[in-house]
Amino acid sequence: LQILVTILNENDNSPVFPQPNVTRQIPEDTEVDTVIVAREEVTAADADLDTIYYELTTTAQNTDGYFAIRGVNNPEIYLQTALDYDKFNSTTLLLYARDKPVTSPEPNGTNTATATITITIKQSDTRAPWFLPCTQLHNDSSVCISSPYSGRVNISEMSTDPLLLEPGPIYAVDPDYTISDRIVYRIVGGNTNEVFLVDADTGNLTMNKIVTSPDSFLLQVMATQVSNVRKYSVATVEIKVITKSNFPPYFEKGVYSGTVFVGLPQRSFVYQDGDPSTPLVITAMDQDFPDV
């Protein structure tokens, strides 16, 4: 008597990842669609030879949508959205491998394996220097708008000290703060007759020669990163030329007396005391401007 025995495969094995924990460090400027974890590194094996279905999730808040898998049966992990170091610099992904689809009518009989993918983002040199002080645009930490600098010098007078500027001295920083490249400065425009000098390391603005014309200067000062000359910014510095004041202004009289009348509306004249027909005028003089 010949007896044929057929052994049926029982779904009694869970999928197994080659590595349950995977770590990656990627630069911030990684291009979209770049492979982060190769397919063969996260392809699960199943002793029951079942078809494996994959799902990728994230455990870190506000990091959903940046990474994805190629397909439900292809666990290759790639970058789906451009990274921003200021928004987050690390995340943890969970990759699930199931021997039945998530939508299976028999979810209780599904065997599942989980792999943890830890991703650390390294800040890249993506932004040009910022002149300070500056204001972030709409609370966006990736953009900071600075105001022009301004100052003044006396005509026909040489100063050896750094010029005092508003809203502060010329100063720029590398906004990619984990890199914090050194900044150097130079004047690239508006410096007629080479009147001014800027210190390459400190940004201090000084005079190289006296000013003989009352015309203002509109300087363009460039801040450049030492290790990447393509990362630069230009700020405007307005220098007004004024005549030095040696004397304070003074009033023609020490005491002025006036007369007002009851019941007058606002903005009515105050008249000279003793002369109700002549408006009271208060005048000041300045010996620096005798003809004014």
mmCIF file of C-alpha atoms in Angstrom:
data_model
loop_
_atom_site.group_PDB
_atom_site.id
_atom_site.type_symbol
_atom_site.label_atom_id
_atom_site.label_comp_id
_atom_site.label_asym_id
_atom_site.label_seq_id
_atom_site.Cartn_x
_atom_site.Cartn_y
_atom_site.Cartn_z
ATOM 1 C CA LEU A 1 0.000 0.000 0.000
ATOM 2 C CA GLN A 2 1.513 3.366 -1.097
ATOM 3 C CA ILE A 3 0.624 6.332 1.126
ATOM 4 C CA LEU A 4 1.351 9.904 -0.034
ATOM 5 C CA VAL A 5 1.864 12.457 2.740
ATOM 6 C CA THR A 6 1.750 16.193 1.908
ATOM 7 C CA ILE A 7 3.144 18.618 4.508
ATOM 8 C CA LEU A 8 1.468 22.033 4.446
ATOM 9 C CA ASN A 9 3.530 25.102 5.290
ATOM 10 C CA GLU A 10 2.257 26.691 8.485
ATOM 11 C CA ASN A 11 2.720 30.479 8.875
ATOM 12 C CA ASP A 12 4.563 30.142 12.168
ATOM 13 C CA ASN A 13 7.691 32.256 11.534
ATOM 14 C CA SER A 14 8.055 36.021 11.804
ATOM 15 C CA PRO A 15 10.071 38.029 9.275
ATOM 16 C CA VAL A 16 13.662 38.727 10.341
ATOM 17 C CA PHE A 17 15.650 41.857 9.458
ATOM 18 C CA PRO A 18 19.379 41.449 8.757
ATOM 19 C CA GLN A 19 19.972 44.373 11.178
ATOM 20 C CA PRO A 20 17.331 45.392 13.725
ATOM 21 C CA ASN A 21 19.108 48.732 14.285
ATOM 22 C CA VAL A 22 20.497 50.925 11.520
ATOM 23 C CA THR A 23 22.246 54.281 11.993
ATOM 24 C CA ARG A 24 22.875 56.933 9.347
ATOM 25 C CA GLN A 25 24.426 60.406 9.369
ATOM 26 C CA ILE A 26 23.502 62.516 6.351
ATOM 27 C CA PRO A 27 24.332 66.110 5.356
ATOM 28 C CA GLU A 28 21.605 68.733 5.447
ATOM 29 C CA ASP A 29 21.959 69.474 1.718
ATOM 30 C CA THR A 30 21.330 65.867 0.654
ATOM 31 C CA GLU A 31 19.383 65.913 -2.602
ATOM 32 C CA VAL A 32 15.791 64.748 -2.681
ATOM 33 C CA ASP A 33 15.383 61.125 -3.904
ATOM 34 C CA THR A 34 18.809 60.128 -2.551
ATOM 35 C CA VAL A 35 18.915 56.593 -1.143
ATOM 36 C CA ILE A 36 19.459 56.712 2.617
ATOM 37 C CA VAL A 37 19.312 52.982 3.425
ATOM 38 C CA ALA A 38 19.806 50.468 0.611
ATOM 39 C CA ARG A 39 17.177 47.825 -0.072
ATOM 40 C CA GLU A 40 19.417 44.880 0.754
ATOM 41 C CA GLU A 41 20.190 46.293 4.205
ATOM 42 C CA VAL A 42 16.553 46.279 5.303
ATOM 43 C CA THR A 43 15.035 43.410 3.326
ATOM 44 C CA ALA A 44 13.534 40.984 5.807
ATOM 45 C CA ALA A 45 13.730 37.207 5.382
ATOM 46 C CA ASP A 46 10.824 34.878 6.135
ATOM 47 C CA ALA A 47 11.342 31.131 6.709
ATOM 48 C CA ASP A 48 7.767 30.560 5.539
ATOM 49 C CA LEU A 49 8.698 32.191 2.194
ATOM 50 C CA ASP A 50 5.772 34.582 2.479
ATOM 51 C CA THR A 51 5.611 37.845 0.565
ATOM 52 C CA ILE A 52 6.765 40.649 2.887
ATOM 53 C CA TYR A 53 4.855 43.922 3.187
ATOM 54 C CA TYR A 54 6.662 46.988 4.544
ATOM 55 C CA GLU A 55 5.555 50.168 6.308
ATOM 56 C CA LEU A 56 7.680 53.131 7.433
ATOM 57 C CA THR A 57 6.732 55.500 10.268
ATOM 58 C CA THR A 58 8.529 58.138 12.337
ATOM 59 C CA THR A 59 8.602 58.571 16.105
ATOM 60 C CA ALA A 60 9.829 62.189 16.150
ATOM 61 C CA GLN A 61 7.271 64.981 16.063
ATOM 62 C CA ASN A 62 7.134 67.198 12.937
ATOM 63 C CA THR A 63 9.443 64.903 10.936
ATOM 64 C CA ASP A 64 6.770 62.980 9.054
ATOM 65 C CA GLY A 65 7.021 63.045 5.266
ATOM 66 C CA TYR A 66 10.777 63.555 4.977
ATOM 67 C CA PHE A 67 11.680 59.891 4.452
ATOM 68 C CA ALA A 68 9.815 57.145 2.600
ATOM 69 C CA ILE A 69 10.185 53.640 1.177
ATOM 70 C CA ARG A 70 10.057 52.908 -2.538
ATOM 71 C CA GLY A 71 7.030 50.675 -2.259
ATOM 72 C CA VAL A 72 5.048 48.301 -0.073
ATOM 73 C CA ASN A 73 7.290 45.442 -1.202
ATOM 74 C CA ASN A 74 10.463 47.497 -1.580
ATOM 75 C CA PRO A 75 11.919 48.740 1.747
ATOM 76 C CA GLU A 76 14.627 50.951 0.243
ATOM 77 C CA ILE A 77 14.528 54.220 2.255
ATOM 78 C CA TYR A 78 15.041 57.494 0.394
ATOM 79 C CA LEU A 79 14.802 61.234 1.092
ATOM 80 C CA GLN A 80 11.391 62.508 0.031
ATOM 81 C CA THR A 81 11.533 66.160 1.196
ATOM 82 C CA ALA A 82 14.474 68.596 1.428
ATOM 83 C CA LEU A 83 16.015 68.826 4.904
ATOM 84 C CA ASP A 84 16.360 71.906 7.109
ATOM 85 C CA TYR A 85 18.779 71.635 10.044
ATOM 86 C CA ASP A 86 16.982 74.445 11.898
ATOM 87 C CA LYS A 87 13.742 72.440 11.912
ATOM 88 C CA PHE A 88 15.220 69.171 13.200
ATOM 89 C CA ASN A 89 18.631 67.516 13.307
ATOM 90 C CA SER A 90 17.731 63.912 14.111
ATOM 91 C CA THR A 91 14.846 61.496 13.814
ATOM 92 C CA THR A 92 14.019 57.852 14.465
ATOM 93 C CA LEU A 93 12.172 55.755 11.880
ATOM 94 C CA LEU A 94 10.416 52.450 12.455
ATOM 95 C CA LEU A 95 10.297 49.995 9.549
ATOM 96 C CA TYR A 96 7.703 47.234 9.887
ATOM 97 C CA ALA A 97 7.865 43.964 7.957
ATOM 98 C CA ARG A 98 4.645 41.900 7.863
ATOM 99 C CA ASP A 99 3.847 38.619 6.178
ATOM 100 C CA LYS A 100 0.344 39.863 5.381
ATOM 101 C CA PRO A 101 -0.900 43.231 4.098
ATOM 102 C CA VAL A 102 -2.076 45.764 6.649
ATOM 103 C CA THR A 103 -5.533 45.504 5.092
ATOM 104 C CA SER A 104 -5.604 41.710 5.463
ATOM 105 C CA PRO A 105 -8.983 40.338 6.689
ATOM 106 C CA GLU A 106 -7.033 38.160 9.155
ATOM 107 C CA PRO A 107 -4.789 40.716 10.961
ATOM 108 C CA ASN A 108 -4.495 38.495 14.040
ATOM 109 C CA GLY A 109 -2.534 35.925 12.079
ATOM 110 C CA THR A 110 0.054 38.434 10.912
ATOM 111 C CA ASN A 111 3.674 38.065 11.997
ATOM 112 C CA THR A 112 5.598 41.336 12.265
ATOM 113 C CA ALA A 113 9.212 42.396 12.638
ATOM 114 C CA THR A 114 10.463 45.906 13.409
ATOM 115 C CA ALA A 115 13.729 47.636 12.502
ATOM 116 C CA THR A 116 14.796 50.951 14.032
ATOM 117 C CA ILE A 117 16.559 53.456 11.771
ATOM 118 C CA THR A 118 18.241 56.346 13.575
ATOM 119 C CA ILE A 119 19.103 59.294 11.321
ATOM 120 C CA THR A 120 21.326 62.197 12.363
ATOM 121 C CA ILE A 121 21.513 65.298 10.179
ATOM 122 C CA LYS A 122 24.802 67.174 9.838
ATOM 123 C CA GLN A 123 24.490 70.894 9.177
ATOM 124 C CA SER A 124 25.783 71.976 5.758
ATOM 125 C CA ASP A 125 27.242 75.273 4.641
ATOM 126 C CA THR A 126 24.079 76.448 2.902
ATOM 127 C CA ARG A 127 23.736 80.116 3.911
ATOM 128 C CA ALA A 128 25.723 83.291 3.329
ATOM 129 C CA PRO A 129 26.889 85.464 6.273
ATOM 130 C CA TRP A 130 24.379 87.591 8.185
ATOM 131 C CA PHE A 131 25.184 91.188 9.106
ATOM 132 C CA LEU A 132 24.084 91.984 12.655
ATOM 133 C CA PRO A 133 21.802 93.145 14.046
ATOM 134 C CA CYS A 134 19.174 91.531 11.854
ATOM 135 C CA THR A 135 15.511 90.571 12.076
ATOM 136 C CA GLN A 136 14.158 87.143 11.225
ATOM 137 C CA LEU A 137 11.530 87.192 8.507
ATOM 138 C CA HIS A 138 8.126 85.908 9.678
ATOM 139 C CA ASN A 139 9.796 83.918 12.494
ATOM 140 C CA ASP A 140 11.720 81.950 9.860
ATOM 141 C CA SER A 141 15.127 81.194 11.365
ATOM 142 C CA SER A 142 16.615 80.592 7.911
ATOM 143 C CA VAL A 143 16.212 84.242 6.813
ATOM 144 C CA CYS A 144 17.457 87.340 8.676
ATOM 145 C CA ILE A 145 17.179 90.875 7.245
ATOM 146 C CA SER A 146 19.729 93.503 8.332
ATOM 147 C CA SER A 147 19.430 97.288 8.171
ATOM 148 C CA PRO A 148 22.005 99.610 6.539
ATOM 149 C CA TYR A 149 24.762 101.039 8.714
ATOM 150 C CA SER A 150 25.228 104.800 9.054
ATOM 151 C CA GLY A 151 27.775 107.179 10.530
ATOM 152 C CA ARG A 152 29.363 110.577 10.056
ATOM 153 C CA VAL A 153 32.745 112.271 9.823
ATOM 154 C CA ASN A 154 33.883 115.887 10.104
ATOM 155 C CA ILE A 155 35.009 117.584 6.939
ATOM 156 C CA SER A 156 38.749 118.407 6.743
ATOM 157 C CA GLU A 157 39.449 116.452 9.922
ATOM 158 C CA MET A 158 41.337 113.175 10.276
ATOM 159 C CA SER A 159 40.162 110.618 12.842
ATOM 160 C CA THR A 160 42.305 107.635 13.835
ATOM 161 C CA ASP A 161 39.662 105.837 15.901
ATOM 162 C CA PRO A 162 37.134 103.386 14.433
ATOM 163 C CA LEU A 163 34.026 105.225 13.294
ATOM 164 C CA LEU A 164 30.923 104.977 15.453
ATOM 165 C CA LEU A 165 28.085 103.527 13.402
ATOM 166 C CA GLU A 166 24.385 102.939 13.862
ATOM 167 C CA PRO A 167 22.778 100.557 14.713
ATOM 168 C CA GLY A 168 26.186 99.159 15.709
ATOM 169 C CA PRO A 169 29.648 98.244 14.404
ATOM 170 C CA ILE A 170 30.016 96.288 11.164
ATOM 171 C CA TYR A 171 29.779 92.643 12.184
ATOM 172 C CA ALA A 172 28.688 89.475 10.380
ATOM 173 C CA VAL A 173 28.375 85.836 11.422
ATOM 174 C CA ASP A 174 28.058 82.488 9.705
ATOM 175 C CA PRO A 175 24.399 81.458 10.302
ATOM 176 C CA ASP A 176 25.366 77.800 9.897
ATOM 177 C CA TYR A 177 26.354 77.933 13.545
ATOM 178 C CA THR A 178 27.795 74.421 13.906
ATOM 179 C CA ILE A 179 30.264 75.344 11.155
ATOM 180 C CA SER A 180 30.778 78.970 12.252
ATOM 181 C CA ASP A 181 33.291 79.816 9.535
ATOM 182 C CA ARG A 182 35.571 82.835 10.045
ATOM 183 C CA ILE A 183 34.387 86.028 8.316
ATOM 184 C CA VAL A 184 36.608 88.577 6.546
ATOM 185 C CA TYR A 185 35.594 92.050 5.383
ATOM 186 C CA ARG A 186 36.484 94.393 2.519
ATOM 187 C CA ILE A 187 35.073 97.500 0.849
ATOM 188 C CA VAL A 188 33.862 96.703 -2.655
ATOM 189 C CA GLY A 189 32.188 99.960 -3.697
ATOM 190 C CA GLY A 190 31.496 103.619 -2.975
ATOM 191 C CA ASN A 191 34.909 104.394 -1.471
ATOM 192 C CA THR A 192 35.743 107.470 -3.543
ATOM 193 C CA ASN A 193 39.451 108.420 -3.343
ATOM 194 C CA GLU A 194 40.024 105.499 -0.934
ATOM 195 C CA VAL A 195 39.019 107.675 2.022
ATOM 196 C CA PHE A 196 38.049 104.729 4.259
ATOM 197 C CA LEU A 197 39.592 101.429 5.314
ATOM 198 C CA VAL A 198 37.933 98.376 6.837
ATOM 199 C CA ASP A 199 39.788 95.914 9.047
ATOM 200 C CA ALA A 200 39.597 92.511 7.347
ATOM 201 C CA ASP A 201 39.234 90.631 10.631
ATOM 202 C CA THR A 202 37.195 92.944 12.893
ATOM 203 C CA GLY A 203 35.144 94.958 10.399
ATOM 204 C CA ASN A 204 36.148 98.228 12.094
ATOM 205 C CA LEU A 205 35.827 101.168 9.695
ATOM 206 C CA THR A 206 38.523 103.866 9.882
ATOM 207 C CA MET A 207 39.666 106.873 7.872
ATOM 208 C CA ASN A 208 42.561 106.628 5.446
ATOM 209 C CA LYS A 209 42.631 110.343 4.607
ATOM 210 C CA ILE A 210 40.680 113.522 5.329
ATOM 211 C CA VAL A 211 37.444 114.371 3.524
ATOM 212 C CA THR A 212 37.528 117.605 1.536
ATOM 213 C CA SER A 213 34.043 117.476 0.026
ATOM 214 C CA PRO A 214 30.659 117.692 1.809
ATOM 215 C CA ASP A 215 29.309 114.855 -0.335
ATOM 216 C CA SER A 216 28.190 111.746 1.535
ATOM 217 C CA PHE A 217 29.665 108.287 0.963
ATOM 218 C CA LEU A 218 27.618 105.155 0.280
ATOM 219 C CA LEU A 219 29.998 102.283 0.932
ATOM 220 C CA GLN A 220 29.420 98.630 0.084
ATOM 221 C CA VAL A 221 31.147 96.313 2.543
ATOM 222 C CA MET A 222 31.366 92.614 1.718
ATOM 223 C CA ALA A 223 31.588 89.866 4.346
ATOM 224 C CA THR A 224 33.009 86.582 3.029
ATOM 225 C CA GLN A 225 33.514 83.159 4.589
ATOM 226 C CA VAL A 226 37.183 82.196 4.662
ATOM 227 C CA SER A 227 36.687 78.573 3.609
ATOM 228 C CA ASN A 228 34.064 79.306 0.955
ATOM 229 C CA VAL A 229 34.427 82.603 -0.938
ATOM 230 C CA ARG A 230 31.139 81.929 -2.735
ATOM 231 C CA LYS A 231 29.330 82.496 0.549
ATOM 232 C CA TYR A 232 29.248 86.284 0.947
ATOM 233 C CA SER A 233 26.911 89.170 1.777
ATOM 234 C CA VAL A 234 27.105 92.901 1.077
ATOM 235 C CA ALA A 235 25.976 95.638 3.464
ATOM 236 C CA THR A 236 25.504 99.346 2.801
ATOM 237 C CA VAL A 237 27.258 101.919 4.992
ATOM 238 C CA GLU A 238 26.212 105.571 4.608
ATOM 239 C CA ILE A 239 28.784 108.086 5.867
ATOM 240 C CA LYS A 240 27.617 111.702 6.076
ATOM 241 C CA VAL A 241 30.180 114.517 5.976
ATOM 242 C CA ILE A 242 29.449 117.353 8.396
ATOM 243 C CA THR A 243 31.097 120.541 9.557
ATOM 244 C CA LYS A 244 32.535 120.190 13.035
ATOM 245 C CA SER A 245 30.614 122.045 15.740
ATOM 246 C CA ASN A 246 32.890 123.914 18.153
ATOM 247 C CA PHE A 247 30.238 125.945 19.944
ATOM 248 C CA PRO A 248 26.906 125.025 21.506
ATOM 249 C CA PRO A 249 23.805 126.960 20.449
ATOM 250 C CA TYR A 250 22.558 129.743 22.728
ATOM 251 C CA PHE A 251 19.357 131.765 23.125
ATOM 252 C CA GLU A 252 19.398 135.487 22.362
ATOM 253 C CA LYS A 253 17.701 136.152 25.695
ATOM 254 C CA GLY A 254 17.854 134.417 29.020
ATOM 255 C CA VAL A 255 14.167 135.004 29.755
ATOM 256 C CA TYR A 256 11.232 135.439 27.353
ATOM 257 C CA SER A 257 7.891 136.867 28.486
ATOM 258 C CA GLY A 258 4.622 136.425 26.653
ATOM 259 C CA THR A 259 0.908 137.120 26.978
ATOM 260 C CA VAL A 260 -2.098 134.917 26.168
ATOM 261 C CA PHE A 261 -5.778 135.789 26.208
ATOM 262 C CA VAL A 262 -8.512 133.769 27.866
ATOM 263 C CA GLY A 263 -10.827 131.848 25.533
ATOM 264 C CA LEU A 264 -8.501 131.579 22.523
ATOM 265 C CA PRO A 265 -8.629 128.303 20.555
ATOM 266 C CA GLN A 266 -5.718 125.862 20.308
ATOM 267 C CA ARG A 267 -2.738 126.906 18.193
ATOM 268 C CA SER A 268 -3.383 130.580 18.823
ATOM 269 C CA PHE A 269 -0.340 132.860 19.006
ATOM 270 C CA VAL A 270 1.399 133.800 22.226
ATOM 271 C CA TYR A 271 2.178 137.532 22.031
ATOM 272 C CA GLN A 272 5.100 139.502 23.369
ATOM 273 C CA ASP A 273 4.564 140.848 26.842
ATOM 274 C CA GLY A 274 3.662 144.540 26.508
ATOM 275 C CA ASP A 275 3.082 144.287 22.726
ATOM 276 C CA PRO A 276 -0.176 142.338 22.102
ATOM 277 C CA SER A 277 0.133 142.792 18.317
ATOM 278 C CA THR A 278 3.511 141.011 17.894
ATOM 279 C CA PRO A 279 3.815 137.208 18.269
ATOM 280 C CA LEU A 280 6.412 136.009 20.711
ATOM 281 C CA VAL A 281 9.444 134.550 18.854
ATOM 282 C CA ILE A 282 12.127 132.510 20.597
ATOM 283 C CA THR A 283 15.397 132.396 18.645
ATOM 284 C CA ALA A 284 18.701 130.613 19.179
ATOM 285 C CA MET A 285 22.104 131.305 17.629
ATOM 286 C CA ASP A 286 25.214 129.216 16.915
ATOM 287 C CA GLN A 287 28.679 130.670 16.419
ATOM 288 C CA ASP A 288 29.530 127.796 14.098
ATOM 289 C CA PHE A 289 26.911 129.135 11.693
ATOM 290 C CA PRO A 290 27.017 132.942 12.066
ATOM 291 C CA ASP A 291 25.211 133.569 8.772
ATOM 292 C CA VAL A 292 22.250 131.329 9.492
#
